[in-house]
């Protein structure tokens, strides 16, 4: 069977290193393997479910996220990049799926629960927000996606999608919808890259991110602020590697060739860690190395982004064409869904 991939991001901010290691790298590899039909969606409709009072933010970040994608190397000739709201079929499909999900099932979604707390929605949860896992099931199934590369926090959405698919197929016809699987990054550190402050997760609202579009000076400033080991005071002191953000980031980002180029007195990260643990290695050395690693990774992205940002019309044209292609695909699925449900009243039998 043909492998189809769909994934996406909410346009609520620029993409950061958490996205780099948690999803973008993976997507680029999948794209370049050339054996998948791949869709990447800018999930503006979903972003609006908790930003309905701030349309401008979502509007602005559609361009920012598109710039991040394109400068990272996602190629519109290989990957269909589109805007969720420009494929209205997704909304129509959601309406039919709503019948297959209970309020209590939605209330148990751990990611949604967590977000409700974060956003202080406890007292008044907007229905649109509460039901976004259903809309996410439409996003995935409209493209017959069988693989969904996502971060760990999205697993409950994939599980919800699988349940909807099973209910739908049971009720209206086996094999109407495709049951998707999640695809997680292999490197464990990449699952959930913490912020530079060592807090749970890199997140725009916590202000602890390094963005793909940060200048090299910003990268330097942020790495210098990074949380390391508070008990590692003098250079001679033995240092802790666990919970030390510099090592966490190195785990996620660096390889042996970075050592060869930027810190040749060590062969690899294990050697560096051993020295730090034993004592005699200062934070500045490891921070300077991390700055070089990050800037080596981000410089080409930054340059391409600056070029592309000069021509937003071109970027919107790419999104327009991608959305049209996506719409064609989703439309076929919608017809299949409606036929399976018998919502084809005018068709002659
Ligand atoms: N929920 C995802 C996020 O918050 C965005 C998203 C919307 C998505 N629809 C999707 C991801 C479908 C994968 C598949 O980043």
GROMACS .gro file of C-alpha atoms and ligand atoms in nm:
model
  364
    1UNK     CA    1   0.000   0.000   0.000
    2UNK     CA    2   0.110   0.355  -0.071
    3UNK     CA    3   0.240   0.529   0.237
    4UNK     CA    4   0.081   0.866   0.299
    5UNK     CA    5   0.207   1.108   0.560
    6UNK     CA    6   0.024   1.401   0.709
    7UNK     CA    7   0.135   1.627   0.987
    8UNK     CA    8   0.122   1.992   1.080
    9UNK     CA    9   0.171   2.276   1.323
   10UNK     CA   10  -0.047   2.545   1.470
   11UNK     CA   11   0.062   2.886   1.345
   12UNK     CA   12   0.091   3.051   1.686
   13UNK     CA   13   0.461   3.136   1.676
   14UNK     CA   14   0.781   3.084   1.489
   15UNK     CA   15   0.927   2.734   1.498
   16UNK     CA   16   1.207   2.664   1.744
   17UNK     CA   17   1.473   2.404   1.821
   18UNK     CA   18   1.211   2.183   1.983
   19UNK     CA   19   1.043   2.160   1.643
   20UNK     CA   20   1.381   2.117   1.476
   21UNK     CA   21   1.469   1.801   1.667
   22UNK     CA   22   1.116   1.680   1.741
   23UNK     CA   23   0.961   1.700   1.398
   24UNK     CA   24   1.130   1.898   1.122
   25UNK     CA   25   1.440   1.679   1.093
   26UNK     CA   26   1.223   1.374   1.070
   27UNK     CA   27   0.999   1.531   0.806
   28UNK     CA   28   1.292   1.635   0.593
   29UNK     CA   29   1.431   1.283   0.597
   30UNK     CA   30   1.093   1.137   0.508
   31UNK     CA   31   1.049   1.387   0.227
   32UNK     CA   32   1.389   1.312   0.085
   33UNK     CA   33   1.341   0.937   0.093
   34UNK     CA   34   1.099   1.008  -0.189
   35UNK     CA   35   0.876   0.712  -0.121
   36UNK     CA   36   0.592   0.888   0.059
   37UNK     CA   37   0.309   1.110  -0.047
   38UNK     CA   38   0.352   1.386   0.208
   39UNK     CA   39   0.125   1.663   0.334
   40UNK     CA   40   0.221   1.930   0.583
   41UNK     CA   41  -0.053   2.149   0.716
   42UNK     CA   42  -0.048   2.490   0.877
   43UNK     CA   43  -0.330   2.431   1.125
   44UNK     CA   44  -0.483   2.778   1.143
   45UNK     CA   45  -0.836   2.654   1.216
   46UNK     CA   46  -0.703   2.461   1.514
   47UNK     CA   47  -0.491   2.758   1.623
   48UNK     CA   48  -0.806   2.969   1.627
   49UNK     CA   49  -0.972   2.736   1.879
   50UNK     CA   50  -0.767   2.903   2.152
   51UNK     CA   51  -0.676   3.225   1.972
   52UNK     CA   52  -1.015   3.327   1.840
   53UNK     CA   53  -0.968   3.665   2.005
   54UNK     CA   54  -0.638   3.721   1.828
   55UNK     CA   55  -0.685   3.654   1.458
   56UNK     CA   56  -0.391   3.876   1.369
   57UNK     CA   57  -0.150   3.651   1.558
   58UNK     CA   58  -0.262   3.346   1.363
   59UNK     CA   59  -0.261   3.540   1.037
   60UNK     CA   60   0.095   3.663   1.087
   61UNK     CA   61   0.227   3.327   1.193
   62UNK     CA   62   0.098   3.147   0.884
   63UNK     CA   63   0.370   3.328   0.692
   64UNK     CA   64   0.629   3.276   0.967
   65UNK     CA   65   0.569   2.901   0.984
   66UNK     CA   66   0.570   2.873   0.605
   67UNK     CA   67   0.904   3.058   0.598
   68UNK     CA   68   1.038   2.820   0.862
   69UNK     CA   69   0.926   2.516   0.662
   70UNK     CA   70   1.067   2.635   0.333
   71UNK     CA   71   1.396   2.755   0.475
   72UNK     CA   72   1.436   2.429   0.663
   73UNK     CA   73   1.423   2.247   0.332
   74UNK     CA   74   1.067   2.130   0.296
   75UNK     CA   75   1.022   2.144  -0.078
   76UNK     CA   76   0.683   2.230  -0.230
   77UNK     CA   77   0.770   2.015  -0.532
   78UNK     CA   78   0.795   1.710  -0.310
   79UNK     CA   79   0.567   1.796  -0.020
   80UNK     CA   80   0.223   1.953  -0.030
   81UNK     CA   81   0.229   2.243   0.215
   82UNK     CA   82  -0.116   2.387   0.278
   83UNK     CA   83  -0.338   2.596   0.505
   84UNK     CA   84  -0.605   2.407   0.700
   85UNK     CA   85  -0.885   2.663   0.656
   86UNK     CA   86  -0.832   2.667   0.280
   87UNK     CA   87  -0.957   2.308   0.271
   88UNK     CA   88  -1.318   2.350   0.387
   89UNK     CA   89  -1.387   1.980   0.327
   90UNK     CA   90  -1.206   1.919   0.657
   91UNK     CA   91  -1.476   2.108   0.845
   92UNK     CA   92  -1.753   1.914   0.676
   93UNK     CA   93  -1.590   1.584   0.760
   94UNK     CA   94  -1.556   1.693   1.124
   95UNK     CA   95  -1.930   1.744   1.142
   96UNK     CA   96  -1.993   1.378   1.061
   97UNK     CA   97  -1.725   1.257   1.302
   98UNK     CA   98  -1.879   1.457   1.588
   99UNK     CA   99  -2.156   1.199   1.608
  100UNK     CA  100  -1.903   0.927   1.680
  101UNK     CA  101  -1.738   1.081   1.986
  102UNK     CA  102  -1.880   1.136   2.332
  103UNK     CA  103  -1.826   1.433   2.559
  104UNK     CA  104  -1.681   1.205   2.825
  105UNK     CA  105  -1.433   1.059   2.578
  106UNK     CA  106  -1.315   1.408   2.485
  107UNK     CA  107  -1.289   1.500   2.853
  108UNK     CA  108  -1.039   1.220   2.906
  109UNK     CA  109  -0.792   1.341   2.642
  110UNK     CA  110  -0.481   1.409   2.853
  111UNK     CA  111  -0.334   1.670   2.619
  112UNK     CA  112  -0.658   1.865   2.602
  113UNK     CA  113  -0.694   1.837   2.981
  114UNK     CA  114  -0.347   1.981   3.027
  115UNK     CA  115  -0.418   2.265   2.784
  116UNK     CA  116  -0.745   2.349   2.956
  117UNK     CA  117  -0.550   2.396   3.279
  118UNK     CA  118  -0.276   2.599   3.111
  119UNK     CA  119  -0.521   2.831   2.942
  120UNK     CA  120  -0.749   2.869   3.243
  121UNK     CA  121  -1.040   2.733   3.044
  122UNK     CA  122  -1.166   2.525   3.339
  123UNK     CA  123  -1.470   2.739   3.403
  124UNK     CA  124  -1.569   2.794   3.043
  125UNK     CA  125  -1.427   2.564   2.780
  126UNK     CA  126  -1.497   2.684   2.427
  127UNK     CA  127  -1.670   2.404   2.235
  128UNK     CA  128  -1.443   2.460   1.936
  129UNK     CA  129  -1.137   2.405   2.150
  130UNK     CA  130  -1.284   2.106   2.333
  131UNK     CA  131  -1.358   1.930   2.005
  132UNK     CA  132  -1.033   1.999   1.823
  133UNK     CA  133  -0.922   1.634   1.850
  134UNK     CA  134  -1.218   1.552   1.626
  135UNK     CA  135  -1.111   1.810   1.373
  136UNK     CA  136  -0.762   1.666   1.391
  137UNK     CA  137  -0.905   1.325   1.303
  138UNK     CA  138  -1.052   1.487   0.991
  139UNK     CA  139  -0.715   1.636   0.900
  140UNK     CA  140  -0.552   1.298   0.918
  141UNK     CA  141  -0.820   1.083   0.757
  142UNK     CA  142  -0.904   1.328   0.477
  143UNK     CA  143  -0.566   1.247   0.330
  144UNK     CA  144  -0.584   0.872   0.396
  145UNK     CA  145  -0.269   0.923   0.599
  146UNK     CA  146  -0.134   0.605   0.755
  147UNK     CA  147   0.167   0.772   0.916
  148UNK     CA  148   0.157   1.081   1.133
  149UNK     CA  149   0.496   1.205   1.252
  150UNK     CA  150   0.430   1.395   1.574
  151UNK     CA  151   0.559   1.465   1.921
  152UNK     CA  152   0.455   1.264   2.222
  153UNK     CA  153   0.186   1.511   2.327
  154UNK     CA  154  -0.004   1.432   2.009
  155UNK     CA  155  -0.043   1.060   2.079
  156UNK     CA  156  -0.390   1.107   2.232
  157UNK     CA  157  -0.504   1.274   1.908
  158UNK     CA  158  -0.385   0.981   1.700
  159UNK     CA  159  -0.559   0.742   1.939
  160UNK     CA  160  -0.880   0.945   1.910
  161UNK     CA  161  -0.847   0.934   1.532
  162UNK     CA  162  -0.805   0.559   1.534
  163UNK     CA  163  -1.119   0.522   1.743
  164UNK     CA  164  -1.317   0.741   1.507
  165UNK     CA  165  -1.192   0.542   1.209
  166UNK     CA  166  -1.296   0.215   1.369
  167UNK     CA  167  -1.640   0.346   1.464
  168UNK     CA  168  -1.694   0.494   1.122
  169UNK     CA  169  -1.584   0.183   0.936
  170UNK     CA  170  -1.797  -0.032   1.165
  171UNK     CA  171  -2.106   0.173   1.110
  172UNK     CA  172  -2.076   0.278   0.748
  173UNK     CA  173  -1.849   0.034   0.573
  174UNK     CA  174  -1.520  -0.138   0.636
  175UNK     CA  175  -1.221   0.018   0.461
  176UNK     CA  176  -1.382   0.356   0.409
  177UNK     CA  177  -1.124   0.524   0.629
  178UNK     CA  178  -0.758   0.448   0.689
  179UNK     CA  179  -0.637   0.390   1.046
  180UNK     CA  180  -0.325   0.598   1.108
  181UNK     CA  181  -0.016   0.529   1.316
  182UNK     CA  182   0.192   0.784   1.501
  183UNK     CA  183   0.559   0.810   1.425
  184UNK     CA  184   0.777   0.938   1.711
  185UNK     CA  185   1.134   1.065   1.687
  186UNK     CA  186   1.387   0.795   1.775
  187UNK     CA  187   1.622   1.002   1.988
  188UNK     CA  188   1.457   1.018   2.332
  189UNK     CA  189   1.589   1.367   2.409
  190UNK     CA  190   1.416   1.484   2.093
  191UNK     CA  191   1.074   1.378   2.214
  192UNK     CA  192   1.044   1.678   2.439
  193UNK     CA  193   1.328   1.925   2.426
  194UNK     CA  194   1.320   2.135   2.744
  195UNK     CA  195   1.353   2.512   2.735
  196UNK     CA  196   1.685   2.687   2.799
  197UNK     CA  197   1.570   2.736   3.160
  198UNK     CA  198   1.535   2.360   3.207
  199UNK     CA  199   1.157   2.392   3.234
  200UNK     CA  200   0.936   2.118   3.098
  201UNK     CA  201   0.917   2.214   2.734
  202UNK     CA  202   1.035   2.476   2.493
  203UNK     CA  203   0.737   2.700   2.461
  204UNK     CA  204   0.676   3.045   2.330
  205UNK     CA  205   0.466   3.142   2.631
  206UNK     CA  206   0.748   3.055   2.873
  207UNK     CA  207   0.996   3.259   2.669
  208UNK     CA  208   1.254   2.981   2.687
  209UNK     CA  209   1.295   2.902   2.317
  210UNK     CA  210   1.572   2.923   2.064
  211UNK     CA  211   1.402   2.998   1.733
  212UNK     CA  212   1.518   2.877   1.394
  213UNK     CA  213   1.519   3.241   1.289
  214UNK     CA  214   1.727   3.367   1.584
  215UNK     CA  215   2.044   3.553   1.485
  216UNK     CA  216   2.378   3.404   1.586
  217UNK     CA  217   2.402   3.673   1.855
  218UNK     CA  218   2.065   3.568   1.998
  219UNK     CA  219   2.174   3.206   1.999
  220UNK     CA  220   2.489   3.302   2.184
  221UNK     CA  221   2.301   3.512   2.440
  222UNK     CA  222   2.046   3.236   2.506
  223UNK     CA  223   2.299   2.955   2.539
  224UNK     CA  224   2.499   3.166   2.783
  225UNK     CA  225   2.184   3.198   2.997
  226UNK     CA  226   2.124   2.824   2.989
  227UNK     CA  227   2.054   2.628   3.304
  228UNK     CA  228   2.345   2.393   3.379
  229UNK     CA  229   2.441   2.240   3.712
  230UNK     CA  230   2.392   2.488   3.998
  231UNK     CA  231   2.643   2.294   4.216
  232UNK     CA  232   2.915   2.313   3.955
  233UNK     CA  233   3.066   2.635   4.084
  234UNK     CA  234   3.438   2.604   4.033
  235UNK     CA  235   3.590   2.453   3.723
  236UNK     CA  236   3.745   2.173   3.931
  237UNK     CA  237   3.406   2.073   4.077
  238UNK     CA  238   3.255   1.756   3.941
  239UNK     CA  239   2.952   1.844   3.729
  240UNK     CA  240   2.617   1.682   3.665
  241UNK     CA  241   2.517   1.597   3.313
  242UNK     CA  242   2.158   1.497   3.387
  243UNK     CA  243   1.926   1.794   3.393
  244UNK     CA  244   2.206   2.010   3.256
  245UNK     CA  245   2.052   2.180   2.954
  246UNK     CA  246   2.378   2.218   2.765
  247UNK     CA  247   2.421   1.841   2.764
  248UNK     CA  248   2.055   1.782   2.694
  249UNK     CA  249   2.083   2.001   2.384
  250UNK     CA  250   2.408   1.838   2.280
  251UNK     CA  251   2.238   1.500   2.314
  252UNK     CA  252   1.970   1.617   2.078
  253UNK     CA  253   2.183   1.808   1.830
  254UNK     CA  254   2.548   1.716   1.803
  255UNK     CA  255   2.737   1.441   1.628
  256UNK     CA  256   3.100   1.334   1.616
  257UNK     CA  257   3.180   1.558   1.321
  258UNK     CA  258   3.088   1.863   1.530
  259UNK     CA  259   3.366   1.759   1.770
  260UNK     CA  260   3.614   1.719   1.490
  261UNK     CA  261   3.535   2.068   1.364
  262UNK     CA  262   3.474   2.269   1.680
  263UNK     CA  263   3.619   2.083   1.978
  264UNK     CA  264   3.880   1.837   1.851
  265UNK     CA  265   4.027   1.762   2.195
  266UNK     CA  266   3.728   1.529   2.244
  267UNK     CA  267   3.620   1.252   2.010
  268UNK     CA  268   3.257   1.251   2.104
  269UNK     CA  269   2.992   1.350   2.354
  270UNK     CA  270   3.069   1.058   2.587
  271UNK     CA  271   3.424   1.185   2.633
  272UNK     CA  272   3.303   1.537   2.700
  273UNK     CA  273   3.047   1.414   2.951
  274UNK     CA  274   3.306   1.201   3.129
  275UNK     CA  275   3.537   1.498   3.172
  276UNK     CA  276   3.256   1.721   3.298
  277UNK     CA  277   3.139   1.460   3.545
  278UNK     CA  278   3.490   1.408   3.677
  279UNK     CA  279   3.551   1.781   3.718
  280UNK     CA  280   3.791   2.023   3.555
  281UNK     CA  281   3.569   2.132   3.270
  282UNK     CA  282   3.407   2.475   3.285
  283UNK     CA  283   3.058   2.566   3.166
  284UNK     CA  284   3.196   2.822   2.924
  285UNK     CA  285   3.373   2.555   2.719
  286UNK     CA  286   3.064   2.343   2.676
  287UNK     CA  287   2.847   2.648   2.611
  288UNK     CA  288   3.081   2.779   2.344
  289UNK     CA  289   3.075   2.440   2.177
  290UNK     CA  290   2.695   2.428   2.186
  291UNK     CA  291   2.677   2.779   2.037
  292UNK     CA  292   2.893   2.662   1.747
  293UNK     CA  293   2.685   2.348   1.695
  294UNK     CA  294   2.357   2.540   1.693
  295UNK     CA  295   2.487   2.811   1.466
  296UNK     CA  296   2.628   2.557   1.223
  297UNK     CA  297   2.281   2.403   1.202
  298UNK     CA  298   2.090   2.731   1.185
  299UNK     CA  299   2.309   2.946   0.961
  300UNK     CA  300   2.196   2.798   0.628
  301UNK     CA  301   1.832   2.804   0.743
  302UNK     CA  302   1.864   3.166   0.856
  303UNK     CA  303   2.017   3.273   0.524
  304UNK     CA  304   1.750   3.105   0.317
  305UNK     CA  305   1.480   3.248   0.541
  306UNK     CA  306   1.606   3.604   0.498
  307UNK     CA  307   1.603   3.554   0.121
  308UNK     CA  308   1.250   3.411   0.116
  309UNK     CA  309   1.114   3.673   0.355
  310UNK     CA  310   1.183   3.936   0.090
  311UNK     CA  311   0.920   3.777  -0.129
  312UNK     CA  312   0.609   3.690   0.074
  313UNK     CA  313   0.396   3.681  -0.243
  314UNK     CA  314   0.592   3.381  -0.360
  315UNK     CA  315   0.538   3.208  -0.026
  316UNK     CA  316   0.163   3.270  -0.036
  317UNK     CA  317   0.154   3.141  -0.393
  318UNK     CA  318   0.320   2.818  -0.277
  319UNK     CA  319   0.058   2.787  -0.003
  320UNK     CA  320  -0.223   2.861  -0.248
  321UNK     CA  321  -0.110   2.589  -0.486
  322UNK     CA  322  -0.052   2.344  -0.203
  323UNK     CA  323  -0.395   2.414  -0.058
  324UNK     CA  324  -0.555   2.354  -0.396
  325UNK     CA  325  -0.383   2.017  -0.427
  326UNK     CA  326  -0.479   1.930  -0.071
  327UNK     CA  327  -0.835   2.028  -0.140
  328UNK     CA  328  -0.861   1.796  -0.437
  329UNK     CA  329  -0.746   1.507  -0.224
  330UNK     CA  330  -0.976   1.592   0.070
  331UNK     CA  331  -1.269   1.636  -0.165
  332UNK     CA  332  -1.234   1.279  -0.290
  333UNK     CA  333  -1.234   1.151   0.066
  334UNK     CA  334  -1.537   1.361   0.154
  335UNK     CA  335  -1.731   1.208  -0.137
  336UNK     CA  336  -1.624   0.861  -0.024
  337UNK     CA  337  -1.740   0.938   0.330
  338UNK     CA  338  -2.075   1.074   0.216
  339UNK     CA  339  -2.132   0.782  -0.017
  340UNK     CA  340  -2.056   0.539   0.264
  341UNK     CA  341  -2.307   0.720   0.483
  342UNK     CA  342  -2.565   0.738   0.208
  343UNK     CA  343  -2.552   1.115   0.192
  344UNK     CA  344  -2.585   1.109  -0.183
  345UNK     CA  345  -2.958   1.171  -0.215
  346UNK     CA  346  -2.953   1.296  -0.569
  347UNK     CA  347  -2.745   1.017  -0.715
  348UNK     CA  348  -2.938   0.773  -0.926
  349UNK     CA  349  -2.919   0.419  -0.804
  350LIG     N1  350  -0.220   1.951   1.710
  350LIG     C1  351  -0.102   1.981   1.634
  350LIG     C2  352  -0.017   2.078   1.717
  350LIG     O1  353  -0.064   2.132   1.815
  350LIG     C3  354  -0.130   2.042   1.500
  350LIG     C4  355  -0.214   1.955   1.410
  350LIG     C5  356  -0.338   1.983   1.363
  350LIG     C6  357  -0.178   1.827   1.357
  350LIG     N2  358  -0.382   1.883   1.283
  350LIG     C7  359  -0.289   1.786   1.278
  350LIG     C8  360  -0.067   1.744   1.370
  350LIG     C9  361  -0.289   1.662   1.212
  350LIG    C10  362  -0.068   1.620   1.304
  350LIG    C11  363  -0.179   1.580   1.227
  350LIG     O2  364   0.096   2.103   1.683
   0.00000   0.00000   0.00000
